[in-house]
Amino acid sequence: MLSEEPDFITMADEEIATNFTTPVKLSVLLLPFLKNNGNSAIVNVSSGLFIAPKKSAPVYCATKAALHSFTKTLRYQLENANVKVFEIIPSLIDTPMTHGRGKSKMLPEELVDEFWQNFKNNKLESYIGKTKLLKLIDRVSPRLACRIMKNGL
Ligand SMILES: NC(=O)c1ccc[n+]([C@@H]2O[C@H](COP(=O)([O-])OP(=O)(O)OC[C@H]3O[C@@H](n4cnc5c(N)ncnc54)[C@H](OP(=O)(O)O)[C@@H]3O)[C@@H](O)[C@H]2O)c1
């Protein structure tokens, strides 16, 4: 939640750095090596929350929307450079991050299986689990997608 506490500003800075600024910097710094390698890939992990945000996580959702956009444009820029740019868009996955919240979570192993199939088939955007349905709903009715996600799952 947004808060006027000084801690909120520090935490927001940290979350933006971890989720967005660092992947941007890493991409730039590693690019010369990746380009030289001949057959490389970048895999960024965003979230279904870039499609429609939940009110309790304003900064997290914003970083994921930014990462999604950055990943897409990076892919455009590297189209002819032999560096593939993948994006994993997870639904709710059973990891320490989601401990104690959410129902019917997917196992990390299921995410990996789904992504690996897509990776082998050169499918660059992996909508995992329920994010496939969310994407479809958002296409038909962005307002409904927002209503579903507003309070989280
Ligand atoms: N779980 C979900 O439902 C879900 C859904 C959508 C997207 N995602 C995304 O999936 C990715 C992985 O999340 P997860 O669910 O696997 O979470 P997790 O189990 O909590 O793991 C987070 C990982 O990020 C590392 N990390 C956290 N802050 C860091 C920092 N400041 N600098 C460097 N490393 C840092 C942690 O390292 P340490 O172990 O050393 O602390 C840990 O390895 C994240 O980008 C998350 O946003 C997760």
mmCIF file of N, CA and C in Angstrom, residues 31-127:
data_model
loop_
_atom_site.group_PDB
_atom_site.id
_atom_site.type_symbol
_atom_site.label_atom_id
_atom_site.label_comp_id
_atom_site.label_asym_id
_atom_site.label_seq_id
_atom_site.Cartn_x
_atom_site.Cartn_y
_atom_site.Cartn_z
ATOM 1 N N LEU A 31 25.200 -7.265 -22.992
ATOM 2 C CA LEU A 31 24.910 -7.332 -24.426
ATOM 3 C C LEU A 31 26.117 -7.616 -25.323
ATOM 4 N N PRO A 32 27.261 -6.949 -25.094
ATOM 5 C CA PRO A 32 28.419 -7.252 -25.954
ATOM 6 C C PRO A 32 28.781 -8.726 -25.929
ATOM 7 N N PHE A 33 28.709 -9.358 -24.747
ATOM 8 C CA PHE A 33 29.051 -10.781 -24.629
ATOM 9 C C PHE A 33 27.988 -11.640 -25.305
ATOM 10 N N LEU A 34 26.739 -11.285 -25.086
ATOM 11 C CA LEU A 34 25.646 -12.069 -25.670
ATOM 12 C C LEU A 34 25.690 -12.005 -27.199
ATOM 13 N N LYS A 35 25.974 -10.824 -27.715
ATOM 14 C CA LYS A 35 26.033 -10.659 -29.179
ATOM 15 C C LYS A 35 27.166 -11.489 -29.774
ATOM 16 N N ASN A 36 28.275 -11.548 -29.060
ATOM 17 C CA ASN A 36 29.442 -12.297 -29.560
ATOM 18 C C ASN A 36 29.248 -13.799 -29.507
ATOM 19 N N ASN A 37 28.345 -14.218 -28.639
ATOM 20 C CA ASN A 37 28.168 -15.652 -28.397
ATOM 21 C C ASN A 37 27.487 -16.368 -29.563
ATOM 22 N N GLY A 38 26.791 -15.636 -30.406
ATOM 23 C CA GLY A 38 26.186 -16.236 -31.590
ATOM 24 C C GLY A 38 24.794 -16.791 -31.383
ATOM 25 N N ASN A 39 24.508 -17.351 -30.223
ATOM 26 C CA ASN A 39 23.178 -17.932 -29.999
ATOM 27 C C ASN A 39 22.817 -17.763 -28.525
ATOM 28 N N SER A 40 22.348 -16.585 -28.175
ATOM 29 C CA SER A 40 22.124 -16.272 -26.761
ATOM 30 C C SER A 40 20.658 -15.954 -26.497
ATOM 31 N N ALA A 41 20.355 -15.936 -25.224
ATOM 32 C CA ALA A 41 18.984 -15.577 -24.851
ATOM 33 C C ALA A 41 18.974 -14.790 -23.545
ATOM 34 N N ILE A 42 18.050 -13.862 -23.488
ATOM 35 C CA ILE A 42 17.745 -13.148 -22.240
ATOM 36 C C ILE A 42 16.356 -13.623 -21.837
ATOM 37 N N VAL A 43 16.197 -13.951 -20.549
ATOM 38 C CA VAL A 43 14.868 -14.370 -20.072
ATOM 39 C C VAL A 43 14.469 -13.459 -18.907
ATOM 40 N N ASN A 44 13.490 -12.620 -19.132
ATOM 41 C CA ASN A 44 13.002 -11.749 -18.067
ATOM 42 C C ASN A 44 11.704 -12.313 -17.490
ATOM 43 N N VAL A 45 11.526 -12.116 -16.195
ATOM 44 C CA VAL A 45 10.315 -12.620 -15.524
ATOM 45 C C VAL A 45 9.464 -11.420 -15.090
ATOM 46 N N SER A 46 8.330 -11.254 -15.748
ATOM 47 C CA SER A 46 7.435 -10.154 -15.331
ATOM 48 C C SER A 46 6.347 -10.739 -14.447
ATOM 49 N N SER A 47 5.087 -10.474 -14.753
ATOM 50 C CA SER A 47 3.988 -10.993 -13.924
ATOM 51 C C SER A 47 2.683 -10.723 -14.657
ATOM 52 N N GLY A 48 1.673 -11.556 -14.365
ATOM 53 C CA GLY A 48 0.334 -11.290 -14.896
ATOM 54 C C GLY A 48 -0.181 -9.934 -14.431
ATOM 55 N N LEU A 49 0.433 -9.420 -13.360
ATOM 56 C CA LEU A 49 -0.023 -8.131 -12.823
ATOM 57 C C LEU A 49 0.348 -6.953 -13.711
ATOM 58 N N PHE A 50 1.162 -7.195 -14.770
ATOM 59 C CA PHE A 50 1.383 -6.070 -15.697
ATOM 60 C C PHE A 50 0.133 -5.858 -16.561
ATOM 61 N N ILE A 51 -0.666 -6.915 -16.697
ATOM 62 C CA ILE A 51 -1.882 -6.805 -17.519
ATOM 63 C C ILE A 51 -2.913 -5.954 -16.781
ATOM 64 N N ALA A 52 -3.099 -6.273 -15.517
ATOM 65 C CA ALA A 52 -4.054 -5.527 -14.686
ATOM 66 C C ALA A 52 -3.498 -5.520 -13.264
ATOM 67 N N PRO A 53 -3.293 -4.338 -12.682
ATOM 68 C CA PRO A 53 -2.633 -4.272 -11.368
ATOM 69 C C PRO A 53 -3.576 -4.538 -10.204
ATOM 70 N N LYS A 54 -2.981 -4.908 -9.060
ATOM 71 C CA LYS A 54 -3.802 -5.012 -7.846
ATOM 72 C C LYS A 54 -3.467 -3.850 -6.920
ATOM 73 N N LYS A 55 -4.471 -3.401 -6.205
ATOM 74 C CA LYS A 55 -4.299 -2.128 -5.472
ATOM 75 C C LYS A 55 -3.294 -2.212 -4.336
ATOM 76 N N SER A 56 -3.052 -3.404 -3.808
ATOM 77 C CA SER A 56 -2.151 -3.512 -2.655
ATOM 78 C C SER A 56 -0.669 -3.478 -3.045
ATOM 79 N N ALA A 57 -0.368 -3.487 -4.360
ATOM 80 C CA ALA A 57 1.051 -3.553 -4.761
ATOM 81 C C ALA A 57 1.358 -2.566 -5.894
ATOM 82 N N PRO A 58 1.177 -1.258 -5.627
ATOM 83 C CA PRO A 58 1.304 -0.281 -6.718
ATOM 84 C C PRO A 58 2.684 -0.236 -7.363
ATOM 85 N N VAL A 59 3.729 -0.318 -6.532
ATOM 86 C CA VAL A 59 5.083 -0.202 -7.099
ATOM 87 C C VAL A 59 5.460 -1.498 -7.816
ATOM 88 N N TYR A 60 5.180 -2.630 -7.177
ATOM 89 C CA TYR A 60 5.482 -3.934 -7.796
ATOM 90 C C TYR A 60 4.824 -4.028 -9.175
ATOM 91 N N CYS A 61 3.528 -3.719 -9.251
ATOM 92 C CA CYS A 61 2.813 -3.849 -10.541
ATOM 93 C C CYS A 61 3.395 -2.903 -11.587
ATOM 94 N N ALA A 62 3.749 -1.693 -11.142
ATOM 95 C CA ALA A 62 4.323 -0.723 -12.086
ATOM 96 C C ALA A 62 5.669 -1.210 -12.625
ATOM 97 N N THR A 63 6.483 -1.838 -11.752
ATOM 98 C CA THR A 63 7.791 -2.328 -12.232
ATOM 99 C C THR A 63 7.601 -3.453 -13.248
ATOM 100 N N LYS A 64 6.569 -4.266 -13.046
ATOM 101 C CA LYS A 64 6.349 -5.391 -13.961
ATOM 102 C C LYS A 64 5.837 -4.887 -15.317
ATOM 103 N N ALA A 65 5.000 -3.833 -15.288
ATOM 104 C CA ALA A 65 4.545 -3.234 -16.550
ATOM 105 C C ALA A 65 5.742 -2.635 -17.288
ATOM 106 N N ALA A 66 6.630 -1.984 -16.535
ATOM 107 C CA ALA A 66 7.833 -1.396 -17.143
ATOM 108 C C ALA A 66 8.723 -2.486 -17.729
ATOM 109 N N LEU A 67 8.891 -3.573 -16.984
ATOM 110 C CA LEU A 67 9.759 -4.657 -17.459
ATOM 111 C C LEU A 67 9.179 -5.304 -18.722
ATOM 112 N N HIS A 68 7.858 -5.445 -18.750
ATOM 113 C CA HIS A 68 7.211 -6.013 -19.942
ATOM 114 C C HIS A 68 7.503 -5.139 -21.164
ATOM 115 N N SER A 69 7.325 -3.846 -20.994
ATOM 116 C CA SER A 69 7.543 -2.919 -22.112
ATOM 117 C C SER A 69 9.010 -2.936 -22.543
ATOM 118 N N PHE A 70 9.902 -2.889 -21.562
ATOM 119 C CA PHE A 70 11.344 -2.906 -21.865
ATOM 120 C C PHE A 70 11.720 -4.187 -22.617
ATOM 121 N N THR A 71 11.192 -5.315 -22.158
ATOM 122 C CA THR A 71 11.524 -6.612 -22.769
ATOM 123 C C THR A 71 11.090 -6.641 -24.226
ATOM 124 N N LYS A 72 9.919 -6.091 -24.481
ATOM 125 C CA LYS A 72 9.408 -6.073 -25.863
ATOM 126 C C LYS A 72 10.317 -5.221 -26.767
ATOM 127 N N THR A 73 10.686 -4.040 -26.286
ATOM 128 C CA THR A 73 11.499 -3.168 -27.135
ATOM 129 C C THR A 73 12.921 -3.718 -27.303
ATOM 130 N N LEU A 74 13.422 -4.363 -26.242
ATOM 131 C CA LEU A 74 14.740 -5.003 -26.350
ATOM 132 C C LEU A 74 14.690 -6.081 -27.442
ATOM 133 N N ARG A 75 13.581 -6.830 -27.454
ATOM 134 C CA ARG A 75 13.392 -7.882 -28.478
ATOM 135 C C ARG A 75 13.416 -7.262 -29.882
ATOM 136 N N TYR A 76 12.718 -6.132 -30.036
ATOM 137 C CA TYR A 76 12.724 -5.453 -31.351
ATOM 138 C C TYR A 76 14.157 -5.093 -31.751
ATOM 139 N N GLN A 77 14.886 -4.528 -30.770
ATOM 140 C CA GLN A 77 16.229 -4.036 -31.086
ATOM 141 C C GLN A 77 17.207 -5.155 -31.410
ATOM 142 N N LEU A 78 16.927 -6.353 -30.877
ATOM 143 C CA LEU A 78 17.876 -7.461 -31.066
ATOM 144 C C LEU A 78 17.412 -8.450 -32.126
ATOM 145 N N GLU A 79 16.404 -8.052 -32.872
ATOM 146 C CA GLU A 79 15.817 -8.956 -33.882
ATOM 147 C C GLU A 79 16.867 -9.587 -34.801
ATOM 148 N N ASN A 80 17.857 -8.781 -35.186
ATOM 149 C CA ASN A 80 18.855 -9.293 -36.129
ATOM 150 C C ASN A 80 20.201 -9.582 -35.479
ATOM 151 N N ALA A 81 20.193 -9.748 -34.167
ATOM 152 C CA ALA A 81 21.478 -9.883 -33.458
ATOM 153 C C ALA A 81 21.724 -11.269 -32.880
ATOM 154 N N ASN A 82 20.875 -12.245 -33.218
ATOM 155 C CA ASN A 82 21.051 -13.598 -32.655
ATOM 156 C C ASN A 82 20.954 -13.649 -31.137
ATOM 157 N N VAL A 83 20.269 -12.684 -30.570
ATOM 158 C CA VAL A 83 19.981 -12.738 -29.128
ATOM 159 C C VAL A 83 18.461 -12.767 -29.000
ATOM 160 N N LYS A 84 17.945 -13.901 -28.511
ATOM 161 C CA LYS A 84 16.496 -14.005 -28.348
ATOM 162 C C LYS A 84 16.100 -13.431 -26.994
ATOM 163 N N VAL A 85 14.982 -12.743 -26.966
ATOM 164 C CA VAL A 85 14.530 -12.145 -25.707
ATOM 165 C C VAL A 85 13.186 -12.766 -25.316
ATOM 166 N N PHE A 86 13.245 -13.567 -24.255
ATOM 167 C CA PHE A 86 12.051 -14.257 -23.762
ATOM 168 C C PHE A 86 11.463 -13.508 -22.572
ATOM 169 N N GLU A 87 10.176 -13.695 -22.378
ATOM 170 C CA GLU A 87 9.525 -13.152 -21.177
ATOM 171 C C GLU A 87 8.625 -14.239 -20.578
ATOM 172 N N ILE A 88 8.796 -14.456 -19.288
ATOM 173 C CA ILE A 88 7.896 -15.359 -18.559
ATOM 174 C C ILE A 88 6.896 -14.494 -17.809
ATOM 175 N N ILE A 89 5.622 -14.791 -17.999
ATOM 176 C CA ILE A 89 4.559 -14.014 -17.347
ATOM 177 C C ILE A 89 3.808 -14.982 -16.419
ATOM 178 N N PRO A 90 4.298 -15.118 -15.183
ATOM 179 C CA PRO A 90 3.708 -16.127 -14.299
ATOM 180 C C PRO A 90 2.354 -15.715 -13.733
ATOM 181 N N SER A 91 1.559 -16.745 -13.428
ATOM 182 C CA SER A 91 0.382 -16.533 -12.573
ATOM 183 C C SER A 91 0.893 -16.672 -11.132
ATOM 184 N N LEU A 92 -0.001 -16.993 -10.202
ATOM 185 C CA LEU A 92 0.440 -17.148 -8.811
ATOM 186 C C LEU A 92 1.162 -18.486 -8.657
ATOM 187 N N ILE A 93 2.424 -18.424 -8.232
ATOM 188 C CA ILE A 93 3.266 -19.619 -8.123
ATOM 189 C C ILE A 93 3.624 -19.838 -6.651
ATOM 190 N N ASP A 94 3.677 -21.099 -6.262
ATOM 191 C CA ASP A 94 3.949 -21.442 -4.867
ATOM 192 C C ASP A 94 5.449 -21.311 -4.556
ATOM 193 N N THR A 95 5.858 -20.134 -4.154
ATOM 194 C CA THR A 95 7.265 -19.878 -3.804
ATOM 195 C C THR A 95 7.277 -19.120 -2.467
ATOM 196 N N PRO A 96 8.450 -18.914 -1.885
ATOM 197 C CA PRO A 96 8.509 -18.136 -0.637
ATOM 198 C C PRO A 96 7.833 -16.763 -0.760
ATOM 199 N N MET A 97 7.878 -16.186 -1.959
ATOM 200 C CA MET A 97 7.275 -14.860 -2.151
ATOM 201 C C MET A 97 5.770 -14.855 -1.876
ATOM 202 N N THR A 98 5.115 -15.968 -2.163
ATOM 203 C CA THR A 98 3.647 -16.002 -2.015
ATOM 204 C C THR A 98 3.220 -16.828 -0.802
ATOM 205 N N HIS A 99 4.189 -17.094 0.078
ATOM 206 C CA HIS A 99 3.890 -17.908 1.268
ATOM 207 C C HIS A 99 2.712 -17.301 2.044
ATOM 208 N N GLY A 100 1.736 -18.145 2.347
ATOM 209 C CA GLY A 100 0.612 -17.700 3.182
ATOM 210 C C GLY A 100 -0.449 -16.914 2.454
ATOM 211 N N ARG A 101 -0.351 -16.791 1.134
ATOM 212 C CA ARG A 101 -1.441 -16.087 0.428
ATOM 213 C C ARG A 101 -1.811 -16.787 -0.868
ATOM 214 N N GLY A 102 -3.028 -16.547 -1.296
ATOM 215 C CA GLY A 102 -3.501 -17.094 -2.574
ATOM 216 C C GLY A 102 -3.943 -18.538 -2.484
ATOM 217 N N LYS A 103 -4.845 -18.891 -3.441
ATOM 218 C CA LYS A 103 -5.333 -20.275 -3.503
ATOM 219 C C LYS A 103 -4.931 -20.880 -4.844
ATOM 220 N N SER A 104 -4.993 -22.174 -4.930
ATOM 221 C CA SER A 104 -4.701 -22.943 -6.159
ATOM 222 C C SER A 104 -3.474 -22.396 -6.915
ATOM 223 N N LYS A 105 -2.357 -22.370 -6.187
ATOM 224 C CA LYS A 105 -1.118 -21.875 -6.801
ATOM 225 C C LYS A 105 -0.487 -22.975 -7.653
ATOM 226 N N MET A 106 0.223 -22.556 -8.687
ATOM 227 C CA MET A 106 0.975 -23.522 -9.496
ATOM 228 C C MET A 106 2.306 -23.818 -8.825
ATOM 229 N N LEU A 107 2.826 -25.000 -9.087
ATOM 230 C CA LEU A 107 4.161 -25.325 -8.578
ATOM 231 C C LEU A 107 5.222 -24.711 -9.496
ATOM 232 N N PRO A 108 6.357 -24.316 -8.935
ATOM 233 C CA PRO A 108 7.436 -23.783 -9.782
ATOM 234 C C PRO A 108 7.815 -24.763 -10.899
ATOM 235 N N GLU A 109 7.773 -26.068 -10.587
ATOM 236 C CA GLU A 109 8.140 -27.088 -11.592
ATOM 237 C C GLU A 109 7.190 -27.039 -12.791
ATOM 238 N N GLU A 110 5.901 -26.762 -12.515
ATOM 239 C CA GLU A 110 4.917 -26.678 -13.616
ATOM 240 C C GLU A 110 5.216 -25.471 -14.502
ATOM 241 N N LEU A 111 5.606 -24.373 -13.851
ATOM 242 C CA LEU A 111 6.000 -23.179 -14.626
ATOM 243 C C LEU A 111 7.183 -23.515 -15.529
ATOM 244 N N VAL A 112 8.165 -24.184 -14.951
ATOM 245 C CA VAL A 112 9.379 -24.501 -15.721
ATOM 246 C C VAL A 112 9.028 -25.385 -16.920
ATOM 247 N N ASP A 113 8.180 -26.410 -16.691
ATOM 248 C CA ASP A 113 7.789 -27.303 -17.803
ATOM 249 C C ASP A 113 7.131 -26.501 -18.931
ATOM 250 N N GLU A 114 6.193 -25.612 -18.530
ATOM 251 C CA GLU A 114 5.468 -24.826 -19.537
ATOM 252 C C GLU A 114 6.430 -23.911 -20.296
ATOM 253 N N PHE A 115 7.297 -23.238 -19.532
ATOM 254 C CA PHE A 115 8.238 -22.329 -20.178
ATOM 255 C C PHE A 115 9.198 -23.090 -21.095
ATOM 256 N N TRP A 116 9.662 -24.241 -20.629
ATOM 257 C CA TRP A 116 10.663 -24.981 -21.395
ATOM 258 C C TRP A 116 10.098 -25.404 -22.760
ATOM 259 N N GLN A 117 8.835 -25.817 -22.771
ATOM 260 C CA GLN A 117 8.187 -26.155 -24.048
ATOM 261 C C GLN A 117 8.194 -24.934 -24.973
ATOM 262 N N ASN A 118 7.802 -23.793 -24.415
ATOM 263 C CA ASN A 118 7.758 -22.562 -25.212
ATOM 264 C C ASN A 118 9.154 -22.153 -25.681
ATOM 265 N N PHE A 119 10.125 -22.301 -24.787
ATOM 266 C CA PHE A 119 11.510 -21.945 -25.131
ATOM 267 C C PHE A 119 11.970 -22.776 -26.337
ATOM 268 N N LYS A 120 11.706 -24.088 -26.256
ATOM 269 C CA LYS A 120 12.152 -24.971 -27.346
ATOM 270 C C LYS A 120 11.450 -24.627 -28.658
ATOM 271 N N ASN A 121 10.200 -24.126 -28.553
ATOM 272 C CA ASN A 121 9.433 -23.769 -29.755
ATOM 273 C C ASN A 121 9.615 -22.305 -30.153
ATOM 274 N N ASN A 122 10.574 -21.643 -29.516
ATOM 275 C CA ASN A 122 10.834 -20.230 -29.823
ATOM 276 C C ASN A 122 9.633 -19.329 -29.593
ATOM 277 N N LYS A 123 8.792 -19.707 -28.660
ATOM 278 C CA LYS A 123 7.664 -18.829 -28.312
ATOM 279 C C LYS A 123 8.190 -17.830 -27.286
ATOM 280 N N LEU A 124 8.253 -16.569 -27.681
ATOM 281 C CA LEU A 124 9.029 -15.610 -26.897
ATOM 282 C C LEU A 124 8.296 -15.090 -25.655
ATOM 283 N N GLU A 125 6.972 -15.107 -25.697
ATOM 284 C CA GLU A 125 6.227 -14.685 -24.506
ATOM 285 C C GLU A 125 5.498 -15.891 -23.930
ATOM 286 N N SER A 126 5.830 -16.240 -22.680
ATOM 287 C CA SER A 126 5.199 -17.389 -22.033
ATOM 288 C C SER A 126 4.183 -16.921 -21.003
ATOM 289 N N TYR A 127 2.941 -16.897 -21.382
ATOM 290 C CA TYR A 127 1.879 -16.634 -20.407
ATOM 291 C C TYR A 127 1.614 -17.949 -19.684
#
